[in-house]
PDB file of C-alpha atoms in Angstrom:
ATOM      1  CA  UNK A1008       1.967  -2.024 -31.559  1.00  0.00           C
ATOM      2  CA  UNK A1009       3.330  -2.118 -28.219  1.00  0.00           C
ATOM      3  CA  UNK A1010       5.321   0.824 -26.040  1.00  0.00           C
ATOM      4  CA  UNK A1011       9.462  -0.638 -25.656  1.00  0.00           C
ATOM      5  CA  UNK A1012       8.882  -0.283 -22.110  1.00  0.00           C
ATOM      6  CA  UNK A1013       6.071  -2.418 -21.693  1.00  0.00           C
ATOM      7  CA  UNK A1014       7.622  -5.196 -23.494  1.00  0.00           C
ATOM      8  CA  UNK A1015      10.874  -5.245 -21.597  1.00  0.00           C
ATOM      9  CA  UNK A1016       8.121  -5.027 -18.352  1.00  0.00           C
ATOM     10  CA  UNK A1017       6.243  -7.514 -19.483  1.00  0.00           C
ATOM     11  CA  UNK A1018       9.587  -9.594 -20.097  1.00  0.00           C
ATOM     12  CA  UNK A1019      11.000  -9.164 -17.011  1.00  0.00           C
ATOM     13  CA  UNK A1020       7.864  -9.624 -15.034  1.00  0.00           C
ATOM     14  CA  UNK A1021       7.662 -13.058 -13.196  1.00  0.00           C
ATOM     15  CA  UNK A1022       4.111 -13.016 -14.178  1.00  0.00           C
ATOM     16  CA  UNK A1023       3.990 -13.665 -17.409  1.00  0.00           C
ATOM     17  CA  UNK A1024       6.540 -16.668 -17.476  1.00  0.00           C
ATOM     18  CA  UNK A1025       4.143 -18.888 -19.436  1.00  0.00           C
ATOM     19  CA  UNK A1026       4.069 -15.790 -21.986  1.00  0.00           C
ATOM     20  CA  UNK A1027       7.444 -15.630 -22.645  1.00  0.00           C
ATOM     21  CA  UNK A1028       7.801 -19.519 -22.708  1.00  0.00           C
ATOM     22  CA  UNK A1029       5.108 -20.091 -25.335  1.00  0.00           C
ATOM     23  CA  UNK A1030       6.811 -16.954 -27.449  1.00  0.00           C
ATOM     24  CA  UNK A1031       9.805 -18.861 -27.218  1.00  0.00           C
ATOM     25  CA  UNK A1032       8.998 -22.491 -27.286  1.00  0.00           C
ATOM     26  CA  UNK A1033       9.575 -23.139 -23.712  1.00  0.00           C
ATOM     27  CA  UNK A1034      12.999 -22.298 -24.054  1.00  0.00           C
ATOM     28  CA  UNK A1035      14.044 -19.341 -21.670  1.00  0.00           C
ATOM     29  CA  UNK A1036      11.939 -18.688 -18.217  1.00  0.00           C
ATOM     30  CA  UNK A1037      11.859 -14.796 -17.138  1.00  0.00           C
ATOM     31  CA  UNK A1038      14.740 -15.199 -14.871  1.00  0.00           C
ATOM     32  CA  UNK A1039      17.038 -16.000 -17.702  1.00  0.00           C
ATOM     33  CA  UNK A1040      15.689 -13.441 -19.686  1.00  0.00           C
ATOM     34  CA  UNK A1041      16.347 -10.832 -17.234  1.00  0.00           C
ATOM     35  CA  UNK A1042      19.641 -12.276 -16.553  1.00  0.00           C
ATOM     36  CA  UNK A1043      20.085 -12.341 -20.147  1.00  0.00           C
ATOM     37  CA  UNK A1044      19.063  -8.449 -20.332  1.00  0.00           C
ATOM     38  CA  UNK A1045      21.088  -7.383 -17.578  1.00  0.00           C
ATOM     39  CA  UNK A1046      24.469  -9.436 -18.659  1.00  0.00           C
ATOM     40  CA  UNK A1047      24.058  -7.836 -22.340  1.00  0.00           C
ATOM     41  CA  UNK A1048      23.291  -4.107 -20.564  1.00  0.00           C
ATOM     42  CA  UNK A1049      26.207  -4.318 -18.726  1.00  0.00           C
ATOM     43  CA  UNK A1050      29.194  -5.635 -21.587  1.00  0.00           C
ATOM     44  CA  UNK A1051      27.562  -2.801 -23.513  1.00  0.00           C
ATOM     45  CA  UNK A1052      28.993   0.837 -24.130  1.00  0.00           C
ATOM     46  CA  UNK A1053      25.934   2.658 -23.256  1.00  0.00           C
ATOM     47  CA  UNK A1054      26.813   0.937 -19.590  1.00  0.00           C
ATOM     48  CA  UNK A1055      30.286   2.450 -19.586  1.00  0.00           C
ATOM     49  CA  UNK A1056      29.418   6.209 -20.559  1.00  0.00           C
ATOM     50  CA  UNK A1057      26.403   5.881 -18.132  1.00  0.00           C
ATOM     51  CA  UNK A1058      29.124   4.823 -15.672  1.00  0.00           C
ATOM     52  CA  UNK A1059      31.294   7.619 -16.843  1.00  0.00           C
ATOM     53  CA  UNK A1060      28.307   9.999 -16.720  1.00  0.00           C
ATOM     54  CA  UNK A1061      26.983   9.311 -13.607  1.00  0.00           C
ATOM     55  CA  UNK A1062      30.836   9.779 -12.327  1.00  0.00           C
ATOM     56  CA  UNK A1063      31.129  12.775 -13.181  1.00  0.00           C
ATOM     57  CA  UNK A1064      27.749  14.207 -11.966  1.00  0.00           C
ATOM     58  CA  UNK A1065      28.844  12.962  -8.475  1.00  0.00           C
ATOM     59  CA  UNK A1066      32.020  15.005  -8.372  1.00  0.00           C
ATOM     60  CA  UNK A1067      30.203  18.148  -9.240  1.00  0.00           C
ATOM     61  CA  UNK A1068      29.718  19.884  -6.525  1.00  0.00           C
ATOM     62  CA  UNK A1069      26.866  22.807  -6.066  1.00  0.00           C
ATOM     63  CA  UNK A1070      23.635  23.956  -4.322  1.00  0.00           C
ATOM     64  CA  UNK A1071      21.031  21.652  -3.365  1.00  0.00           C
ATOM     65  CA  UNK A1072      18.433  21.772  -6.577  1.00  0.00           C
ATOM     66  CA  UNK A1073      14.652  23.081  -4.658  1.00  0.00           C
ATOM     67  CA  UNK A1074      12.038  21.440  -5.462  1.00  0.00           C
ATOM     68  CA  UNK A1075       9.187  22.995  -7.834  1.00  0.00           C
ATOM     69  CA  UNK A1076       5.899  22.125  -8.570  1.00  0.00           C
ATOM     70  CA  UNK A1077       7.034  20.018 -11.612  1.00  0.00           C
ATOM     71  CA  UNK A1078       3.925  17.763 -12.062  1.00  0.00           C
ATOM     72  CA  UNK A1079       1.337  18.449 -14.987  1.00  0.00           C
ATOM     73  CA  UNK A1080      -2.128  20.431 -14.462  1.00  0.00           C
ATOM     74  CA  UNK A1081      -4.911  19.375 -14.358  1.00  0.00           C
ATOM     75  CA  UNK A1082      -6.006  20.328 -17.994  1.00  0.00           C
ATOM     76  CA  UNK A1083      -3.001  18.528 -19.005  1.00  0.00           C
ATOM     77  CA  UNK A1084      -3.313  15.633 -17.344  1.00  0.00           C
ATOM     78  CA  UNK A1085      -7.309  15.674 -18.593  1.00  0.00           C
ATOM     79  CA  UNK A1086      -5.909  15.761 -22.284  1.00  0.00           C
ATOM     80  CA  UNK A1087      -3.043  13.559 -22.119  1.00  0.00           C
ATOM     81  CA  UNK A1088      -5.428  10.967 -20.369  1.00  0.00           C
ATOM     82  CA  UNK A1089      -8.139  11.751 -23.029  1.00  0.00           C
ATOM     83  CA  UNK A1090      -5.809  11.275 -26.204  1.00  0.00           C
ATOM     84  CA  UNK A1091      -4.449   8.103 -24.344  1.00  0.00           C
ATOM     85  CA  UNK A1092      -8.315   6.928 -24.378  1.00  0.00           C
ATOM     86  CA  UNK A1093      -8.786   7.891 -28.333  1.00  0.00           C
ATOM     87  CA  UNK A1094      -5.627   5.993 -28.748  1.00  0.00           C
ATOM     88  CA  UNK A1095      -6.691   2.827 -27.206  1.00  0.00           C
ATOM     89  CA  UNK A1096     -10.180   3.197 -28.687  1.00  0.00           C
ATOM     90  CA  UNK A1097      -8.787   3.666 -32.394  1.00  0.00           C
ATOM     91  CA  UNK A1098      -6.358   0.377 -31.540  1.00  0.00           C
ATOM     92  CA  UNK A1099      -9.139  -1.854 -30.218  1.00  0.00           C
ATOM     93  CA  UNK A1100     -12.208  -0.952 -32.205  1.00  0.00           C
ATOM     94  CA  UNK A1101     -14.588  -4.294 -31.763  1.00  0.00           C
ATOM     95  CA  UNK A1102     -14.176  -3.816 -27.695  1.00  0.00           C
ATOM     96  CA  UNK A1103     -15.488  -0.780 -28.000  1.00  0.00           C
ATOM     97  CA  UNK A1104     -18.225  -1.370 -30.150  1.00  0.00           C
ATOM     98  CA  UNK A1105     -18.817  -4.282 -27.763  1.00  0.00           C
ATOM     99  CA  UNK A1106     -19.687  -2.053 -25.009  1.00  0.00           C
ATOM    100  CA  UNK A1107     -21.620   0.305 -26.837  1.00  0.00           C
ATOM    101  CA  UNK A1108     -23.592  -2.495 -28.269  1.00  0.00           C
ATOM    102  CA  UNK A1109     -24.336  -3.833 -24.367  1.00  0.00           C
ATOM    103  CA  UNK A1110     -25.168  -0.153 -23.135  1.00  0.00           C
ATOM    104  CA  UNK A1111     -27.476   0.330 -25.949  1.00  0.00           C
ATOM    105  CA  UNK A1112     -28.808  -3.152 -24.513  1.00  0.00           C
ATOM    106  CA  UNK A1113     -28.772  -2.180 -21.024  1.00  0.00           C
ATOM    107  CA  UNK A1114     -31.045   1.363 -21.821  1.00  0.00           C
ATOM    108  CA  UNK A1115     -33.186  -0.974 -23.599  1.00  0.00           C
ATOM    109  CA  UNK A1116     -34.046  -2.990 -20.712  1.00  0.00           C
ATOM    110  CA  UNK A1117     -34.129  -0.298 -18.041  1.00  0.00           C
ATOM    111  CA  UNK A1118     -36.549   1.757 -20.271  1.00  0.00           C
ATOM    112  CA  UNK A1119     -38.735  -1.355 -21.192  1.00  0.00           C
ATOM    113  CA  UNK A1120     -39.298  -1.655 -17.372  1.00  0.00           C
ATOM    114  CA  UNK A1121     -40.360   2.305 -17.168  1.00  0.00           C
ATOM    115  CA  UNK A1122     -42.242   2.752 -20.594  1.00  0.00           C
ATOM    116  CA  UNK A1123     -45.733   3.705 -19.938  1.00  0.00           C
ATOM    117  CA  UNK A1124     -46.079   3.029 -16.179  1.00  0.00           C
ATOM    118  CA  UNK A1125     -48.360   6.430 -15.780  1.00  0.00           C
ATOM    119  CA  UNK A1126     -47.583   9.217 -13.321  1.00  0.00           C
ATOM    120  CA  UNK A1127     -50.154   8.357 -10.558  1.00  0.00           C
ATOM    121  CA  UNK A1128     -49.210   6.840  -7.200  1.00  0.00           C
ATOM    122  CA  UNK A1129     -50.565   3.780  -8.107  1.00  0.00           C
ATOM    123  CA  UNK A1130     -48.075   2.803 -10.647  1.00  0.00           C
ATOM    124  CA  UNK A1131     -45.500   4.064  -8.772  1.00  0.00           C
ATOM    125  CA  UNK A1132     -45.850   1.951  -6.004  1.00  0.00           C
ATOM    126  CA  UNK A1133     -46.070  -1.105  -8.581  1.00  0.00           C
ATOM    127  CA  UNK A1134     -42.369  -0.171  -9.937  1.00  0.00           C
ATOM    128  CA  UNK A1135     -41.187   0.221  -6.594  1.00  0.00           C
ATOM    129  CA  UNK A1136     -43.145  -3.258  -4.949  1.00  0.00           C
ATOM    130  CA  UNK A1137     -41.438  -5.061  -8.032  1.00  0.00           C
ATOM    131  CA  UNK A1138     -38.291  -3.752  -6.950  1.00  0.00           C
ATOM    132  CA  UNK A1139     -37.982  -4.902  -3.748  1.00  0.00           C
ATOM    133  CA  UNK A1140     -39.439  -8.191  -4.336  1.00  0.00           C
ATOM    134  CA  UNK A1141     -36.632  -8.443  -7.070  1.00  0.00           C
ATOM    135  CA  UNK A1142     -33.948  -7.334  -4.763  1.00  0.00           C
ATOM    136  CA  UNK A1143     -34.916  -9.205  -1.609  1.00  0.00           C
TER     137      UNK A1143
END
């Protein structure tokens, strides 16, 4: 359940050597397997007709291309990042509960130390003496 580009990242990444040698059984480090990766790219036809491509884009010739706002909005970006949250969220479902579980926790605490304190200065000035003593 993983995106092709983040494995071959995560496979060619120096990082994550001891990864890839416990996948393996210790038998390839991520040098090799990029060497590996790059040796079978470039024996393989999609190397040669992006060779061939690439070719014949440079003897093209015409105007210079201008550059255009080409990035996404900002609603865009707001949904694409907010369907890529769903998505994670439906994939990892106990981490999320997990943290939902310690901010209903956390409330819990923070209003136990509020509940019932009164309005008057008095109490007040109790919250805010217990404060400081706890922070200094």
């Amino acid at each position: 359940m993983r995106n092709p580009s983040d494995h071959y990242l995560r496979t060619i990444n120096k990082d994550f050597d001891v990864d890839i040698e416990q996948g393996l059984d210790g038998t390839i480090t991520a040098t090799e397997a990029v060497n590996v990766l790059s040796d079978s790219y470039k024996s393989s036809n999609a190397y040669d007709h992006v060779q061939k491509r690439v070719q014949d884009i440079c003897l093209k010739s015409g105007e210079a291309l201008e550059k255009k706002g080409s990035h996404a909005g900002f609603i865009t970006q707001c949904v694409v990042l907010t369907q890529r949250s769903f998505m994670n969220m439906y994939r990892d479902l106990g981490y999320y509960w997990l943290r939902l579980a310690i901010y209903i926790a956390l409330c819990l605490c923070v209003g136990t130390i509020y509940y019932d304190i009164g309005h008057s200065y008095g109490s007040i000035q109790v919250i805010n003496f217990f404060f400081n003593e706890l922070l200094y």
